[in-house]
Short mmCIF file of C-alpha atoms in Angstrom, two decimals:
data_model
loop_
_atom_site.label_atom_id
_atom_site.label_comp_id
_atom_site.label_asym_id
_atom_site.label_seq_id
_atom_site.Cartn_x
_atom_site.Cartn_y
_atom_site.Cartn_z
CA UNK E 227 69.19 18.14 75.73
CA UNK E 228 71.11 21.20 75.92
CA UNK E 229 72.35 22.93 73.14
CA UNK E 230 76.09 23.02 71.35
CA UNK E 231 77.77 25.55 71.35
CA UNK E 232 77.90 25.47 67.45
CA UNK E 233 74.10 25.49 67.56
CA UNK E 234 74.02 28.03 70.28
CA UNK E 235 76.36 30.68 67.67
CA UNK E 236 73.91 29.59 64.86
CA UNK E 237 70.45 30.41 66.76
CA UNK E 238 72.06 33.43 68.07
CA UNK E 239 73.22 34.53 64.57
CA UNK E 240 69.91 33.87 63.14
CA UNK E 241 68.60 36.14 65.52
CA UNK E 242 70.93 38.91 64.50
CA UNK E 243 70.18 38.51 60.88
CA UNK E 244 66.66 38.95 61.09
CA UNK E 245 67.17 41.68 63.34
CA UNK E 246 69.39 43.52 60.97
CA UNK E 247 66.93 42.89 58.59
CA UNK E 248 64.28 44.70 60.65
CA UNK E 249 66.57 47.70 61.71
CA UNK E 250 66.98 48.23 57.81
CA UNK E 251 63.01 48.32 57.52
CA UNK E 252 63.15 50.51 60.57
CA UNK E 253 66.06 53.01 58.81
CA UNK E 254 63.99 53.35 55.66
CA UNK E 255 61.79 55.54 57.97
CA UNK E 256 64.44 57.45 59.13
CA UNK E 257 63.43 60.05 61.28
CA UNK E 258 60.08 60.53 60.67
CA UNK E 259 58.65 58.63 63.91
CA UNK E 260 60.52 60.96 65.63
CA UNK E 261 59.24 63.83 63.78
CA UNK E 262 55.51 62.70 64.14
CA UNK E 263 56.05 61.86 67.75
CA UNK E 264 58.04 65.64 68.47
CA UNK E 265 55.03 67.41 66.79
CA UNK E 266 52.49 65.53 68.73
CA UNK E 267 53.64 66.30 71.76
CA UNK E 268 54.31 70.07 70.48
CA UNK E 269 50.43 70.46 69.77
CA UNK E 270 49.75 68.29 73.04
CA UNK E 271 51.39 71.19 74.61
CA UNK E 272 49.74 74.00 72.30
CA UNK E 273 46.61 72.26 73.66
CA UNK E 274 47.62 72.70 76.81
CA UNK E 275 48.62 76.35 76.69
CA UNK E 276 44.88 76.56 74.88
CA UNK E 277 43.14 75.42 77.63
CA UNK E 278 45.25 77.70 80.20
CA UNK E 279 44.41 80.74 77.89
CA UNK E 280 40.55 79.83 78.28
CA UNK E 281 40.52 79.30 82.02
CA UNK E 282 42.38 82.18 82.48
CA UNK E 283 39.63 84.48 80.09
CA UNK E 284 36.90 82.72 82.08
CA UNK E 285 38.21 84.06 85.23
CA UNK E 286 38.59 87.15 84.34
CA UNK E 287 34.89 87.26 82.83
CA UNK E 288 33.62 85.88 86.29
CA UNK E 289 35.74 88.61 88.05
CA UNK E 290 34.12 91.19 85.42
CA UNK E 291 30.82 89.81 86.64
CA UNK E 292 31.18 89.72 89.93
CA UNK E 293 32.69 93.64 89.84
CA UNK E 294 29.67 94.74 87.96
CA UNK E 295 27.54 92.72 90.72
CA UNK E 296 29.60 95.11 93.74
CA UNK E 297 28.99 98.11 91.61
CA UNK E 298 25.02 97.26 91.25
CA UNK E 299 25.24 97.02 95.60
CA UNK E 300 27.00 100.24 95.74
CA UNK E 301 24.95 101.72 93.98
CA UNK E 302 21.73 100.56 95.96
CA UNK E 303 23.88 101.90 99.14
CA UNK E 304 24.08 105.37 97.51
CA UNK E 305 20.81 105.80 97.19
CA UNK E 306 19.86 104.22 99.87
CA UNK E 307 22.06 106.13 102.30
CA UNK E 308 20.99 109.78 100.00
CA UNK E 309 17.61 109.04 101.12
CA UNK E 310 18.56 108.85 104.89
CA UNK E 311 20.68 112.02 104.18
CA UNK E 312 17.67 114.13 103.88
CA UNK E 313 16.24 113.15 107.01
CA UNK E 314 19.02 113.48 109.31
CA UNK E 315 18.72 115.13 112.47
CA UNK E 316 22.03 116.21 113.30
CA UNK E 317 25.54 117.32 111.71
CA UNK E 318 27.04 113.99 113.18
CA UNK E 319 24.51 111.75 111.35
CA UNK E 320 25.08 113.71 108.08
CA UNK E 321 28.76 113.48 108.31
CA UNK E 322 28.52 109.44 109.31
CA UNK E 323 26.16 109.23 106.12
CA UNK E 324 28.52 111.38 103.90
CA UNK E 325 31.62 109.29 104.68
CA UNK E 326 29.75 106.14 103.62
CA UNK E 327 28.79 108.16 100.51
CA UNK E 328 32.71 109.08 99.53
CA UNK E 329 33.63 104.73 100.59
CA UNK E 330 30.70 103.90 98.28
CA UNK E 331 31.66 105.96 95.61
CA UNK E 332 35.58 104.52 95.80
CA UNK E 333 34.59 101.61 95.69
CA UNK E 334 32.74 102.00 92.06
CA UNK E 335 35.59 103.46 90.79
CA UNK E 336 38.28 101.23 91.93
CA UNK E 337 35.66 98.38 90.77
CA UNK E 338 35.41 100.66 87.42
CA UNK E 339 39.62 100.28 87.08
CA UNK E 340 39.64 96.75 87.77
CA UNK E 341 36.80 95.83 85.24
CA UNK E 342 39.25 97.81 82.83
CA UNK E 343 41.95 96.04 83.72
CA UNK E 344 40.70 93.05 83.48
CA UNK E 345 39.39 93.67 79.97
CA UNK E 346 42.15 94.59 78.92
CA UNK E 347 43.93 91.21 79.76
CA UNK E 348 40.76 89.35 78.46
CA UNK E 349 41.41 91.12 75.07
CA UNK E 350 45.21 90.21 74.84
CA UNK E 351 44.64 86.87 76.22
CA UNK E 352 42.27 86.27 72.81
CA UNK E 353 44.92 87.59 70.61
CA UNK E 354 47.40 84.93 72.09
CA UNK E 355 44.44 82.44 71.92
CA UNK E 356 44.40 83.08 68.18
CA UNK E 357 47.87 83.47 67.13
CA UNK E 358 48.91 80.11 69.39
CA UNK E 359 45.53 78.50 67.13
CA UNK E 360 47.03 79.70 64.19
CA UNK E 361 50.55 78.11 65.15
CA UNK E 362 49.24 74.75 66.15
CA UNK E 363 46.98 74.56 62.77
CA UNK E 364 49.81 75.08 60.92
CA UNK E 365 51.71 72.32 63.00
CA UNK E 366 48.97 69.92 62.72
CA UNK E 367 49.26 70.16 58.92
CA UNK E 368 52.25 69.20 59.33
CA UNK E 369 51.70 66.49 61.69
CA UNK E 370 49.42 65.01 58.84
CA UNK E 371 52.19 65.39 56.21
CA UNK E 372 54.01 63.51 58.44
CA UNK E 373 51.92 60.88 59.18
CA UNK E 374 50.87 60.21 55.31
CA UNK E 375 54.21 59.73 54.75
CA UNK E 376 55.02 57.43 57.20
CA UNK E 377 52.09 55.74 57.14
CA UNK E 378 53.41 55.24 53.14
CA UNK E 379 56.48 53.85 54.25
CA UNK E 380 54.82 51.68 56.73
CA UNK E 381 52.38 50.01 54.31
CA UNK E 382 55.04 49.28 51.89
CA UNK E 383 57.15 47.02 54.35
CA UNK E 384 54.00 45.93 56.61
CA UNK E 385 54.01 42.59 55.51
CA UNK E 386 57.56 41.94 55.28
CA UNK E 387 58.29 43.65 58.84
CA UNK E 388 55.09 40.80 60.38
CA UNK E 389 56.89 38.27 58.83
CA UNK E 390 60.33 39.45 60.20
CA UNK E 391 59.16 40.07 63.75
CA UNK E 392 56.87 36.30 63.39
CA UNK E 393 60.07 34.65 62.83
CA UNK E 394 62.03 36.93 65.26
CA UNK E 395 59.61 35.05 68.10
CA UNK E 396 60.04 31.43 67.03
CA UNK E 397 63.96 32.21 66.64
CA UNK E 398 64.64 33.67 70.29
CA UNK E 399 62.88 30.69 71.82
CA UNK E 400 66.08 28.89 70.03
CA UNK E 401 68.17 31.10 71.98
CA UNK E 402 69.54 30.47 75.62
CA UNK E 403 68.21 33.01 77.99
CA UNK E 404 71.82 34.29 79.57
CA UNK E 405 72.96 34.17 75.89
CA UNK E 406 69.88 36.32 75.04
CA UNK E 407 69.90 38.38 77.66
CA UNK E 408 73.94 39.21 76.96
CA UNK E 409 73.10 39.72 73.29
CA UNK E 410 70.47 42.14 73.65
CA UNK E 411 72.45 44.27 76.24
CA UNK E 412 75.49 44.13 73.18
CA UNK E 413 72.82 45.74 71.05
CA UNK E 414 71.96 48.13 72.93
CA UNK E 415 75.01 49.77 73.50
CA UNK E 416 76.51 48.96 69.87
CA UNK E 417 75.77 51.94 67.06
CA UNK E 418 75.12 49.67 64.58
CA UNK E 419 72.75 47.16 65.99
CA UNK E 420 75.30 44.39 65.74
CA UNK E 421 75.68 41.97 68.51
CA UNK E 422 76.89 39.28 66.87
CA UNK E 423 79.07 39.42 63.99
CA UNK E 424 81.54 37.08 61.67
CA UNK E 425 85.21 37.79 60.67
CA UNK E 426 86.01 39.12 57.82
CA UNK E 427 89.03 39.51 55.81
CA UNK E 428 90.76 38.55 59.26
CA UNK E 429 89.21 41.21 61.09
CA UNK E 430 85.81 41.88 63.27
CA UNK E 431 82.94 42.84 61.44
CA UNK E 432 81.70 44.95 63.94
CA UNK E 433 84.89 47.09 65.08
CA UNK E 434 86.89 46.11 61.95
CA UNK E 435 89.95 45.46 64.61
CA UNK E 436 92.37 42.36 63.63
CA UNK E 437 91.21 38.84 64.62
CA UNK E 438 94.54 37.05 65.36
CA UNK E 439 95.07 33.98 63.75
CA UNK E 440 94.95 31.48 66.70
CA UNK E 441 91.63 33.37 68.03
CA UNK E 442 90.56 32.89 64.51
CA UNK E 443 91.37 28.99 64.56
CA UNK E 444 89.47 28.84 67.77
CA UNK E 445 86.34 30.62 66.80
CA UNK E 446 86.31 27.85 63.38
CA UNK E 447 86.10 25.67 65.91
CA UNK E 448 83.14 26.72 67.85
CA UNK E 449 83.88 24.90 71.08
CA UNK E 450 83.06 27.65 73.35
CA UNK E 451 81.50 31.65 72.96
CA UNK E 452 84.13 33.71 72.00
CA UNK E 453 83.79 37.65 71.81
CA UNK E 454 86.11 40.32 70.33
CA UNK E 455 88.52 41.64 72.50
CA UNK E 456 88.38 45.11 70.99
CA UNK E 457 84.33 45.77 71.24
CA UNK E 458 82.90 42.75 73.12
CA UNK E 459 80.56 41.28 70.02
CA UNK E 460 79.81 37.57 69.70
CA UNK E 461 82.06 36.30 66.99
CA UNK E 462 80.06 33.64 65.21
CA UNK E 463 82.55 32.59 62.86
CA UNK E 464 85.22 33.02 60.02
CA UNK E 465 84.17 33.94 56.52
CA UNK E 466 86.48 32.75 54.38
CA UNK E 467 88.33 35.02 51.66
CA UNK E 468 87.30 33.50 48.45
CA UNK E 469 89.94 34.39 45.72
CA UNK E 470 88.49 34.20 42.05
CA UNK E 471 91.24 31.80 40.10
CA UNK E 472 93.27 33.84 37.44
CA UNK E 473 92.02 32.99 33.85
CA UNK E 474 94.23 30.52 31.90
CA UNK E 475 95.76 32.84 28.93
CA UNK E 476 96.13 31.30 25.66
CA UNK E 477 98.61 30.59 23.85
CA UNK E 478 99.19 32.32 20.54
CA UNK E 479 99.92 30.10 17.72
CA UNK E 480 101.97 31.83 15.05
CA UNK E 481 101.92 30.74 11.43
CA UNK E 482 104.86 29.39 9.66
#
């Protein structure tokens, strides 16, 4: 059997009252989720950086290596070709053998500047390893301030906040699925949270705009969905203005 419309505003409202209750759970926390979630992913990217500053040491220690290993060959060629030198037979040979001398002796010293150079850069990339670990230890303390005190908050409202969301499941079966659907994109787009609201004191108690009284006479009647015409909410119903009855003043009685 398909709903009423009257029973479609009240499953709908419901819905918005326990989700009001959960986005006042949710505001306790304020902005600490976002806190713990921005410094996570600042020391995700410290770690990052970390391992760059590693790799990058590493390959400079393997290009330190493999320099010393060219300089250990060129050296073997030296003496190598200083032996030959002393048995040449002609000018040409000794020339052919000094030239390789002069190539093998550049080459040790430009290997000699790079394994400088490259030290050098190993050296500074250790004292940007340590000031970066420095940084992120002193982020991750307070990443874990962060987290005990949210995880405080938490605890304190766990239970309610299961019970909330429990009966936030059972209530949107209740609710139709276009009706849903509509109310959830409200939601999203409202500051508040507030997709569905009542009017109060002749006005709607999401924009606070003026309810005329006809619109007001047809949302008492809940024949059909009707939504403000100012911010789009559903418009559940009329709250009536209670007004407290003046107290009866007594009457003095004077003596004769």
């Amino acid at each position: 059997m398909e709903s009423t419309v009257a029973q479609k505003l009240e499953a709908i409202h419901n819905l918005q009252l326990l989700d009001s209750r959960l986005d006042a759970i949710l505001k306790v926390r304020g902005a600490l989720p976002e806190e713990v979630q921005d410094l996570e992913d600042e020391i995700a990217g410290y770690n990052t950086r970390l391992e760059k500053f590693k790799f990058e040491i590493d390959s400079f220690d393997d290009e330190v290596k493999a320099l010393k290993a060219s300089i250990k060959d060129s050296e073997k060629l030296i003496k190598k070709y200083q032996e030959q030198q002393m048995n040449v037979r002609n000018n040409r040979e000794y020339d052919a053998i000094t030239k390789e001398l002069e190539l093998q002796d550049l080459e040790i010293q430009v290997a000699k500047k790079k394994i400088a150079e490259a030290g050098a850069r190993i050296e500074q990339k250790k004292v940007d390893l340590e000031e970066l670990t420095a940084i992120m230890k002193d982020r991750q303390k307070d990443l874990d301030q962060k987290n005990n005190e949210l995880s405080t908050i938490i605890s304190e409202s766990e239970s309610e906040e299961a019970k909330i969301n429990n009966d936030r499941v059972k209530a949107t079966k209740k609710v139709d699925e276009r009706l849903l659907k509509s109310y959830e994109k409200i939601r999203e787009n409202a500051k508040n949270g507030l997709a569905v609201v009542m009017v109060k004191r002749g006005a709607c108690g999401g924009c606070f705009n003026t309810v005329p009284p006809q619109r007001q006479a047809d949302i008492r009647e809940k024949k059909k969905l009707i939504v403000c015409e100012h911010c789009g909410r559903i418009l559940a119903g009329v709250e009536d203005e209670i007004t407290p009855e003046a107290p009866v003043k007594k009457k003095r009685t004077t003596k004769a």
